[in-house]
Coordinates of C-alpha atoms in Angstrom, one line a residue:
Chain K
M528 CA 113.4 119.2 113.2
S529 CA 110.8 121.9 113.5
P530 CA 107.6 121.3 111.4
N531 CA 107.5 122.8 108.0
P532 CA 104.8 125.6 108.2
R533 CA 103.9 125.2 104.5
R534 CA 103.5 121.4 104.3
P535 CA 102.1 119.9 107.5
G536 CA 103.6 116.6 108.5
S537 CA 106.8 117.0 106.5
A538 CA 110.2 118.0 108.0
V539 CA 112.2 120.9 106.9
T540 CA 115.4 118.9 106.8
E541 CA 113.8 116.5 104.3
D542 CA 112.4 119.2 102.2
A543 CA 115.7 121.0 102.0
R544 CA 117.2 118.1 100.0
P545 CA 117.0 118.8 96.3
L546 CA 114.6 116.9 94.1
G547 CA 116.6 115.1 91.4
V548 CA 115.0 115.4 87.9
I549 CA 115.9 113.3 84.9
A550 CA 114.4 115.5 82.2
G551 CA 113.6 114.1 78.8
A552 CA 112.1 116.1 75.9
G553 CA 108.8 117.9 75.8
R554 CA 106.7 120.0 78.2
L555 CA 106.5 117.9 81.4
P556 CA 109.9 118.9 82.9
V557 CA 109.1 122.6 82.2
V558 CA 105.8 122.3 84.0
L559 CA 107.6 120.7 87.0
A560 CA 109.9 123.7 87.1
R561 CA 107.0 126.1 87.3
V562 CA 105.1 124.3 90.1
D563 CA 105.9 125.6 93.6
H564 CA 107.5 122.8 95.6
D565 CA 107.9 124.7 98.9
A566 CA 111.1 126.2 97.4
R567 CA 112.7 122.7 97.3
P568 CA 115.8 123.0 95.1
L569 CA 115.9 121.1 91.8
A570 CA 118.9 119.1 90.6
V571 CA 118.3 118.6 86.9
V572 CA 120.0 116.2 84.5
S573 CA 118.7 116.9 81.0
I574 CA 118.8 114.0 78.6
S575 CA 116.9 115.8 75.9
N576 CA 118.7 116.6 72.6
D577 CA 117.2 120.0 72.9
P578 CA 117.3 121.0 76.6
Q579 CA 114.6 123.4 77.7
P580 CA 116.1 126.9 78.6
E581 CA 113.3 127.5 81.2
L582 CA 114.3 124.3 83.0
R583 CA 117.9 125.3 83.1
A584 CA 116.9 128.7 84.6
A585 CA 114.8 127.1 87.3
A586 CA 117.4 124.5 88.3
D587 CA 119.8 124.9 91.2
V588 CA 122.1 122.2 89.6
F589 CA 121.9 121.6 85.9
R590 CA 123.8 119.1 83.7
H591 CA 123.2 118.0 80.2
L592 CA 124.1 114.3 79.6
S593 CA 123.5 111.6 77.1
V594 CA 120.8 109.2 78.2
G595 CA 123.4 106.4 78.2
K596 CA 125.6 108.0 80.9
I597 CA 123.8 106.7 83.9
H598 CA 126.7 106.4 86.3
E599 CA 127.6 110.0 85.7
M600 CA 124.0 111.0 86.1
L601 CA 123.7 109.4 89.5
G602 CA 127.0 111.0 90.4
V603 CA 125.4 114.5 89.8
F604 CA 122.5 113.6 92.0
H605 CA 124.7 112.2 94.7
D606 CA 126.9 115.3 94.7
A607 CA 123.8 117.5 95.0
G608 CA 122.5 115.5 98.0
A609 CA 119.4 114.3 96.1
T610 CA 118.0 110.9 96.9
E611 CA 114.5 111.2 95.5
L612 CA 114.4 111.3 91.7
V613 CA 111.6 112.0 89.2
I614 CA 111.9 111.0 85.6
L615 CA 109.9 113.2 83.2
G616 CA 109.5 113.7 79.4
A617 CA 110.1 111.7 76.3
V618 CA 113.3 109.7 76.1
D619 CA 115.0 108.7 72.8
K620 CA 115.2 104.9 73.0
G621 CA 117.4 104.8 69.9
V622 CA 120.4 104.8 72.2
L623 CA 119.6 101.1 72.7
F624 CA 120.9 100.5 69.2
R625 CA 124.0 102.7 69.8
P626 CA 125.7 100.7 72.5
K627 CA 128.9 102.9 72.4
Q628 CA 126.9 105.7 74.0
L629 CA 126.1 103.5 77.0
D630 CA 128.3 103.6 80.1
W631 CA 129.0 100.5 82.2
L632 CA 126.1 101.1 84.5
A633 CA 123.7 101.5 81.6
L634 CA 125.0 98.2 80.1
K635 CA 124.6 96.5 83.5
I636 CA 120.9 97.7 83.7
L637 CA 120.3 96.6 80.1
A638 CA 121.8 93.1 80.9
Q639 CA 119.5 92.8 84.0
A640 CA 116.3 93.6 82.0
K641 CA 114.4 90.5 80.9
T642 CA 113.5 92.0 77.5
R643 CA 114.0 95.4 75.9
G644 CA 110.3 96.2 76.3
S645 CA 109.6 99.4 78.2
Q646 CA 108.2 97.8 81.3
S647 CA 111.1 95.4 81.7
L648 CA 113.7 98.2 81.2
F649 CA 111.8 100.5 83.6
H650 CA 112.0 97.8 86.3
A651 CA 115.7 97.2 85.8
I652 CA 116.3 100.9 86.1
A653 CA 114.3 101.3 89.2
D654 CA 115.9 98.2 90.9
E655 CA 119.4 99.5 90.1
F656 CA 118.6 103.0 91.3
E657 CA 117.1 101.7 94.5
A658 CA 120.1 99.4 95.1
R659 CA 122.2 102.6 95.1
G660 CA 120.1 104.5 97.6
F661 CA 117.9 106.5 95.2
T662 CA 114.1 106.3 95.0
V663 CA 112.1 107.1 91.9
A664 CA 108.9 109.0 92.6
D665 CA 105.5 108.6 91.0
Q666 CA 105.5 111.4 88.3
R667 CA 102.1 112.6 89.6
T668 CA 103.5 113.5 93.0
Y669 CA 105.3 116.6 91.7
L670 CA 102.8 117.6 88.9
P671 CA 99.4 117.7 90.7
P672 CA 98.1 120.5 88.5
L673 CA 98.3 118.2 85.5
V674 CA 96.4 115.3 86.9
A675 CA 92.9 114.8 85.5
N676 CA 90.1 115.0 88.1
A677 CA 86.9 112.9 87.6
G678 CA 84.3 114.6 85.5
A679 CA 83.8 116.5 82.3
L680 CA 86.7 118.6 81.0
T681 CA 84.5 120.3 78.5
R682 CA 81.1 122.1 78.6
R683 CA 80.2 119.9 75.7
R684 CA 78.5 116.7 77.0
L685 CA 77.5 113.4 75.5
G686 CA 74.0 112.2 74.8
R687 CA 72.8 108.8 75.9
A688 CA 74.2 106.8 72.9
G689 CA 77.5 108.7 73.3
R690 CA 77.7 107.8 77.0
R691 CA 77.1 104.2 76.2
D692 CA 79.9 104.2 73.6
A693 CA 82.2 106.0 76.1
E694 CA 81.6 103.5 78.8
Y695 CA 82.1 100.6 76.4
A696 CA 85.3 102.2 74.9
L697 CA 86.8 102.7 78.3
R698 CA 86.0 99.1 79.4
L699 CA 87.6 97.8 76.3
A700 CA 90.6 100.1 76.6
R701 CA 91.2 98.9 80.2
E702 CA 91.1 95.3 79.0
V703 CA 93.4 96.0 76.1
A704 CA 95.8 97.8 78.5
R705 CA 95.6 95.0 81.0
L706 CA 96.7 92.6 78.2
D707 CA 99.7 94.9 77.6
I708 CA 98.6 95.4 74.0
G709 CA 98.1 99.2 73.9
Q710 CA 96.2 102.0 75.6
T711 CA 93.7 103.3 73.0
V712 CA 90.4 101.9 71.7
A713 CA 87.9 103.6 69.3
V714 CA 84.2 102.7 69.3
K715 CA 81.2 103.9 67.2
D716 CA 77.6 102.9 67.7
G717 CA 78.5 100.1 70.0
T718 CA 81.1 98.6 67.7
P719 CA 84.8 98.4 68.4
V720 CA 86.4 100.1 65.4
A721 CA 90.2 100.2 66.2
V722 CA 92.5 99.0 68.8
E723 CA 96.0 100.5 69.3
A724 CA 99.0 98.1 69.4
M725 CA 102.4 99.2 68.1
E726 CA 101.2 102.0 65.7
G727 CA 100.5 104.6 68.4
T728 CA 97.5 106.6 69.5
D729 CA 97.2 109.0 66.6
A730 CA 97.5 106.3 63.9
A731 CA 94.8 104.2 65.7
I732 CA 92.5 107.2 65.8
R733 CA 93.0 108.0 62.2
R734 CA 92.3 104.4 61.2
A735 CA 89.1 104.4 63.2
A736 CA 87.9 107.5 61.4
D737 CA 88.8 106.0 58.0
L738 CA 86.8 102.9 58.8
A739 CA 83.8 104.5 60.5
G740 CA 83.8 108.2 59.6
G741 CA 83.0 111.0 62.1
G742 CA 81.5 110.5 65.5
I743 CA 83.9 108.0 66.9
V744 CA 84.5 107.8 70.7
V745 CA 88.1 107.3 71.8
A746 CA 89.2 105.9 75.2
K747 CA 92.6 105.8 76.6
A748 CA 93.4 103.6 79.7
T749 CA 96.2 102.0 81.6
R750 CA 96.6 98.5 83.2
P751 CA 95.7 98.2 86.9
D752 CA 99.3 97.9 87.9
H753 CA 100.6 100.7 85.6
D754 CA 103.9 102.1 86.8
F755 CA 103.4 105.9 87.1
R756 CA 107.1 106.5 87.9
F757 CA 108.0 106.1 84.3
D758 CA 105.0 107.1 82.3
V759 CA 101.7 108.9 82.8
P760 CA 99.3 108.8 79.8
T761 CA 99.1 112.4 78.6
V762 CA 96.5 114.2 76.5
G763 CA 97.1 117.7 75.1
L764 CA 96.6 119.8 72.0
D765 CA 98.4 117.3 69.8
T766 CA 95.8 114.5 70.5
L767 CA 93.0 117.1 70.4
G768 CA 94.2 118.2 66.9
V769 CA 93.8 114.6 65.6
L770 CA 90.4 114.2 67.2
V771 CA 89.1 117.4 65.8
E772 CA 90.5 116.6 62.4
V773 CA 88.6 113.3 62.2
E774 CA 85.4 114.8 63.8
A775 CA 85.5 112.5 66.7
S776 CA 82.7 113.0 69.2
A777 CA 84.4 112.2 72.5
L778 CA 87.6 111.4 74.3
V779 CA 87.5 109.4 77.6
V780 CA 90.5 109.2 79.9
E781 CA 91.0 107.8 83.4
A782 CA 90.7 110.2 86.2
N783 CA 93.7 110.5 88.5
R784 CA 95.7 108.4 86.1
T785 CA 96.1 110.9 83.2
F786 CA 98.0 114.2 82.7
V787 CA 96.1 116.9 80.9
L788 CA 98.3 119.6 79.3
D789 CA 97.1 123.1 78.3
R790 CA 93.7 122.4 80.0
D791 CA 92.1 125.8 79.3
E792 CA 93.0 125.9 75.6
L793 CA 92.0 122.2 75.3
R794 CA 88.6 122.9 76.7
E795 CA 88.0 125.9 74.5
R796 CA 89.0 124.2 71.3
A797 CA 87.1 121.0 72.2
D798 CA 83.9 122.9 72.9
A799 CA 84.3 124.9 69.7
N800 CA 84.6 121.7 67.7
G801 CA 81.8 119.7 69.4
L802 CA 84.1 117.3 71.1
A803 CA 83.4 116.1 74.7
I804 CA 86.3 115.2 76.9
L805 CA 85.7 113.3 80.2
A806 CA 87.8 111.7 82.9
A807 CA 86.1 108.6 84.4
T808 CA 86.9 106.6 87.4
Chain A
M731 CA 62.3 52.3 60.9
S732 CA 65.1 49.8 60.0
P733 CA 68.6 51.0 61.0
N734 CA 70.7 52.9 58.4
P735 CA 73.6 50.5 57.5
R736 CA 75.9 53.4 56.7
R737 CA 75.4 55.6 59.8
P738 CA 74.8 53.6 63.0
G739 CA 72.2 55.0 65.3
S740 CA 70.4 57.2 62.8
A741 CA 67.2 56.2 61.1
V742 CA 66.7 56.0 57.4
T743 CA 63.5 58.0 57.6
E744 CA 65.4 60.9 59.2
D745 CA 68.3 60.7 56.7
A746 CA 65.9 60.6 53.8
R747 CA 64.8 64.2 54.6
P748 CA 66.7 66.7 52.5
L749 CA 69.2 69.0 54.1
G750 CA 68.2 72.6 53.6
V751 CA 71.1 74.8 52.4
I752 CA 71.1 78.6 52.4
A753 CA 74.1 79.2 50.1
G754 CA 75.9 82.5 50.1
A755 CA 78.9 83.4 47.9
G756 CA 82.2 81.6 47.8
R757 CA 83.5 78.1 48.1
L758 CA 81.9 76.6 51.2
P759 CA 78.5 75.7 49.6
V760 CA 80.3 74.0 46.7
V761 CA 82.5 71.9 49.1
L762 CA 79.3 70.9 50.9
A763 CA 77.9 69.6 47.6
R764 CA 81.0 67.5 47.0
V765 CA 81.0 65.8 50.4
D766 CA 79.1 62.5 50.6
H767 CA 76.2 62.8 53.1
D768 CA 74.9 59.3 52.8
A769 CA 73.1 60.3 49.7
R770 CA 71.0 62.7 51.7
P771 CA 69.2 65.0 49.2
L772 CA 70.0 68.7 49.2
A773 CA 67.4 71.5 49.0
V774 CA 69.4 74.6 48.1
V775 CA 68.4 78.3 48.2
S776 CA 71.2 80.3 46.7
I777 CA 71.4 83.9 48.0
S778 CA 74.6 84.6 46.1
N779 CA 74.6 87.2 43.4
D780 CA 76.6 84.7 41.4
P781 CA 75.2 81.2 42.1
Q782 CA 77.7 78.4 41.8
P783 CA 76.8 76.1 38.8
E784 CA 78.3 73.1 40.6
L785 CA 75.9 73.6 43.5
R786 CA 73.0 73.9 41.2
A787 CA 74.0 70.6 39.6
A788 CA 74.3 68.8 42.9
A789 CA 71.0 70.0 44.4
D790 CA 67.8 68.0 44.3
V791 CA 65.9 71.3 44.8
F792 CA 67.4 74.6 43.8
R793 CA 66.1 78.2 44.0
H794 CA 67.8 81.5 43.6
L795 CA 66.4 84.2 45.9
S796 CA 67.3 87.6 47.3
V797 CA 68.7 87.3 50.8
G798 CA 65.8 89.5 51.9
K799 CA 63.0 87.0 50.8
I800 CA 63.1 84.9 54.0
H801 CA 59.5 83.9 54.0
E802 CA 59.8 82.5 50.4
M803 CA 63.0 80.8 51.4
L804 CA 61.4 78.9 54.3
G805 CA 58.6 78.0 52.0
V806 CA 61.0 76.3 49.6
F807 CA 62.5 74.2 52.5
H808 CA 59.0 73.5 53.9
D809 CA 57.8 72.2 50.5
A810 CA 61.0 70.1 50.1
G811 CA 60.4 68.5 53.5
A812 CA 63.6 69.9 55.0
T813 CA 63.6 70.8 58.7
E814 CA 67.4 71.0 59.3
L815 CA 69.1 73.9 57.6
V816 CA 72.8 74.9 57.2
I817 CA 73.8 78.4 56.3
L818 CA 77.1 78.6 54.3
G819 CA 79.1 81.2 52.4
A820 CA 79.4 85.0 52.4
V821 CA 76.2 87.0 52.6
D822 CA 75.8 90.6 51.2
K823 CA 74.8 92.6 54.3
G824 CA 74.1 95.6 52.1
V825 CA 70.5 94.5 51.9
L826 CA 70.1 95.9 55.4
F827 CA 70.4 99.3 53.8
R828 CA 67.9 98.5 51.0
P829 CA 64.8 97.8 53.0
K830 CA 62.5 97.4 49.9
Q831 CA 64.2 94.1 49.2
L832 CA 63.2 92.7 52.6
D833 CA 60.0 90.7 52.9
W834 CA 57.7 91.0 56.0
L835 CA 59.5 88.1 57.7
A836 CA 62.9 89.6 57.2
L837 CA 61.6 92.9 58.5
K838 CA 60.2 91.1 61.6
I839 CA 63.5 89.4 62.3
L840 CA 65.3 92.7 61.9
A841 CA 62.9 94.3 64.3
Q842 CA 63.5 91.5 66.8
A843 CA 67.3 91.9 66.7
K844 CA 68.7 94.0 69.5
T845 CA 71.3 95.7 67.2
R846 CA 72.4 95.2 63.6
G847 CA 75.6 93.6 64.8
S848 CA 76.2 90.1 63.3
Q849 CA 75.7 88.2 66.6
S850 CA 72.5 90.0 67.3
L851 CA 71.1 89.4 63.8
F852 CA 72.2 85.7 63.9
H853 CA 70.3 85.1 67.1
A854 CA 67.2 86.7 65.8
I855 CA 67.3 84.6 62.6
A856 CA 67.9 81.4 64.6
D857 CA 65.1 82.2 67.0
E858 CA 62.6 82.9 64.2
F859 CA 63.6 79.8 62.2
E860 CA 63.2 77.6 65.4
A861 CA 59.8 79.1 66.1
R862 CA 58.8 77.9 62.7
G863 CA 60.0 74.3 63.2
F864 CA 63.5 74.6 61.5
T865 CA 66.8 74.0 63.2
V866 CA 70.1 75.6 62.0
A867 CA 73.0 73.2 62.1
D868 CA 76.6 73.9 63.2
Q869 CA 78.4 74.5 59.8
R870 CA 81.1 72.0 60.8
T871 CA 78.6 69.1 61.0
Y872 CA 78.4 68.9 57.2
L873 CA 81.9 69.9 56.3
P874 CA 84.2 67.6 58.4
P875 CA 87.0 67.5 55.7
L876 CA 87.5 71.3 56.2
V877 CA 87.9 71.3 60.0
A878 CA 91.5 71.9 61.1
N879 CA 92.9 69.1 63.3
A880 CA 95.3 69.9 66.0
G881 CA 99.0 70.0 64.9
A882 CA 101.2 71.4 62.2
L883 CA 99.6 71.9 58.8
T884 CA 103.0 72.5 57.2
R885 CA 106.4 70.6 57.2
R886 CA 107.9 74.0 58.2
R887 CA 108.0 74.2 62.0
L888 CA 108.8 77.1 64.4
G889 CA 111.9 77.5 66.5
R890 CA 111.7 78.2 70.2
A891 CA 111.2 82.0 69.9
G892 CA 108.6 81.5 67.2
R893 CA 106.7 79.0 69.4
R894 CA 106.7 81.5 72.2
D895 CA 105.3 84.2 69.9
A896 CA 102.7 81.8 68.6
E897 CA 101.5 80.9 72.0
Y898 CA 101.4 84.5 73.0
A899 CA 99.6 85.6 69.8
L900 CA 97.0 82.9 70.3
R901 CA 96.4 83.8 73.9
L902 CA 95.9 87.5 72.9
A903 CA 93.7 86.6 70.0
R904 CA 91.4 84.6 72.3
E905 CA 91.2 87.5 74.7
V906 CA 90.5 90.0 71.9
A907 CA 87.8 87.6 70.5
R908 CA 86.3 87.1 73.9
L909 CA 85.9 90.9 74.1
D910 CA 84.1 90.8 70.7
I911 CA 86.7 93.2 69.2
G912 CA 88.1 91.0 66.4
Q913 CA 89.7 87.7 65.7
T914 CA 93.2 88.4 64.6
V915 CA 96.4 89.5 66.5
A916 CA 99.9 89.8 65.2
V917 CA 103.0 89.5 67.4
K918 CA 106.7 89.8 66.8
D919 CA 109.5 89.1 69.3
G920 CA 107.1 89.1 72.3
T921 CA 105.5 92.4 71.3
P922 CA 101.8 92.8 70.2
V923 CA 102.1 94.6 66.9
A924 CA 98.5 94.8 65.5
V925 CA 95.0 93.9 66.7
E926 CA 92.1 93.5 64.3
A927 CA 88.9 95.4 65.0
M928 CA 86.7 96.6 62.1
E929 CA 89.4 96.7 59.4
G930 CA 89.5 93.0 58.8
T931 CA 92.2 90.3 58.9
D932 CA 94.2 91.2 55.8
A933 CA 94.4 94.9 56.7
A934 CA 95.5 94.0 60.3
I935 CA 98.2 91.7 58.9
R936 CA 99.5 94.3 56.5
R937 CA 99.6 96.9 59.2
A938 CA 101.6 94.6 61.4
A939 CA 104.2 94.0 58.7
D940 CA 104.4 97.8 57.9
L941 CA 105.2 98.4 61.6
A942 CA 107.4 95.4 62.4
G943 CA 108.7 94.1 59.0
G944 CA 108.9 90.4 58.2
G945 CA 108.8 87.6 60.7
I946 CA 105.5 88.4 62.3
V947 CA 103.4 85.6 63.9
V948 CA 99.6 85.9 63.2
A949 CA 97.0 84.2 65.3
K950 CA 93.2 83.9 64.6
A951 CA 90.8 82.9 67.3
T952 CA 87.1 82.9 68.3
R953 CA 85.3 83.6 71.6
P954 CA 84.5 80.7 73.8
D955 CA 80.8 80.8 72.9
H956 CA 81.3 81.5 69.2
D957 CA 78.2 80.5 67.2
F958 CA 79.4 78.0 64.6
R959 CA 76.0 77.9 62.9
F960 CA 76.6 81.2 61.2
D961 CA 80.4 81.6 60.9
V962 CA 83.4 79.4 61.1
P963 CA 86.7 81.2 60.8
T964 CA 88.3 80.2 57.5
V965 CA 91.9 80.2 56.2
G966 CA 92.8 79.5 52.6
L967 CA 94.9 80.7 49.8
D968 CA 93.8 84.4 50.1
T969 CA 95.0 84.7 53.7
L970 CA 98.1 82.8 52.7
G971 CA 98.8 85.2 49.9
V972 CA 98.9 88.1 52.3
L973 CA 101.1 86.3 54.8
V974 CA 103.6 85.3 52.1
E975 CA 103.6 88.8 50.7
V976 CA 104.6 90.3 54.1
E977 CA 107.0 87.5 54.9
A978 CA 105.2 86.4 58.0
S979 CA 106.8 83.5 59.8
A980 CA 103.7 81.7 61.1
L981 CA 99.9 81.5 61.3
V982 CA 98.2 79.9 64.3
V983 CA 94.5 78.9 64.2
E984 CA 92.3 77.1 66.6
A985 CA 92.0 73.3 66.0
N986 CA 88.4 72.1 65.6
R987 CA 87.2 75.7 65.3
T988 CA 88.6 76.7 61.9
F989 CA 88.0 75.7 58.3
V990 CA 91.0 75.1 56.1
L991 CA 90.4 75.5 52.4
D992 CA 92.7 74.0 49.7
R993 CA 94.8 72.3 52.4
D994 CA 97.3 70.6 50.0
E995 CA 98.1 73.7 48.0
L996 CA 98.2 75.7 51.2
R997 CA 100.8 73.4 52.7
E998 CA 102.9 73.4 49.6
R999 CA 102.9 77.2 49.2
A1000 CA 103.5 77.8 52.9
D1001 CA 106.4 75.4 53.0
A1002 CA 107.9 76.9 49.8
N1003 CA 107.8 80.3 51.5
G1004 CA 109.1 79.5 54.9
L1005 CA 105.7 79.9 56.6
A1006 CA 104.6 77.6 59.4
I1007 CA 100.8 77.0 59.9
L1008 CA 99.6 75.3 63.0
A1009 CA 96.3 74.5 64.6
A1010 CA 96.4 74.7 68.4
T1011 CA 94.0 73.5 71.1

């Protein structure tokens, strides 16, 4: 057990174990593959309908499985010697309505969940994985370059009225998230314009702009006990596209609790369109 | 000062003073005119674009004024000997953007309001009226037949899952109202589907149904310190029409804090359409 020269305080024998990755759709798993993890091997199970080739290339072990084949999935990690897992990317929840695609372990987890709500399912998954000797890591642990630091993400800044709206929107978004309603709130001139519930962030932003015109301030927040093993709120060029389209004046996210994708392009396009982006604590 | 035989504890000399009514659009002022107030005279200033003939007929003093002529309005009440005022019905707020229609007293009140938000304007109006010797009454005082009592308003009742959704929706609606966001929340199967902000009740209900289909449960609530002098949440056949159209399963309102219009027809149409309406404490 000689100390690892590249990561003080951690042991080589631990680092040598592969990190297990359950990879859904989208960019996050690919970013993980690009980040240097002290040459720690990756054991990847892709559950995306369209597995990312870059991820396959970076993986030491790679399998493509249906999201419902959980027993087989854990078998892959067990055989690879991985005990720490990270779950990244979007998952098709439609499988819940196609029970034939669920193996016995998936069915057991589903039966243990109190409801089919995300939080409830996540907890049932984590409990079952832990009972089998696996831990599920906070997604942020392995994607530090994506985590938003406190401060402005753009050169563009807000004036006094805009800052007031931004603080107010973030306060409301935190309350709305705490109530498990949604994560996004839009404010203009001190008035709450739209609150996201089931319709999703983009639809809530578009509604706010329909009601109040340009100049809205949008905040996105999480509840205090948000489980970052299963979901980290993410902003990227898609969200930016909607904000620019509706001529919003600002986006506020929570520092240390949000992933930012394509940070450089995001900053450039936001600045070019008069949109301020800030991460608040 | 002989005691009033019809209202113990009140004095005839007090009751003989007319009640001042600032009457906006809609049904509430007309209902007031129909309720027996111990034959207390009514001094009415109509600020509706379309003054209700029934109200004119019931009034002992009647004037039709622009909503912006507040000094003249108070002059009418002063001349009639009215010191207690009640403000009822919908008011066209567009006058705020037509400053030429505002007299000096209206401009003074506007200048004293912190913002042009309803709550802020209401407080500035009440303060100025009180400084001039008038009091503004809680709207419920003079419209007791409209106030929702606790319990079911329909024969139709909710099953266990529906009651759970109703309790949850009301709890969320109270939180959302407390945050000054809006008054209406729609829930289905334990999931918050839509939260009203600026779009209004009907639009929030329609969105909820678009997202979740039939069977939604809608709750409407007020913040704990809601000012009933200027606004009492009201349900009637209009709201019912939307709920029936989207095949909602229930409407929950706050007992003692909500007006119910057309109660008999409301019950009949709700029952015929499988909709439960309840007033909760």
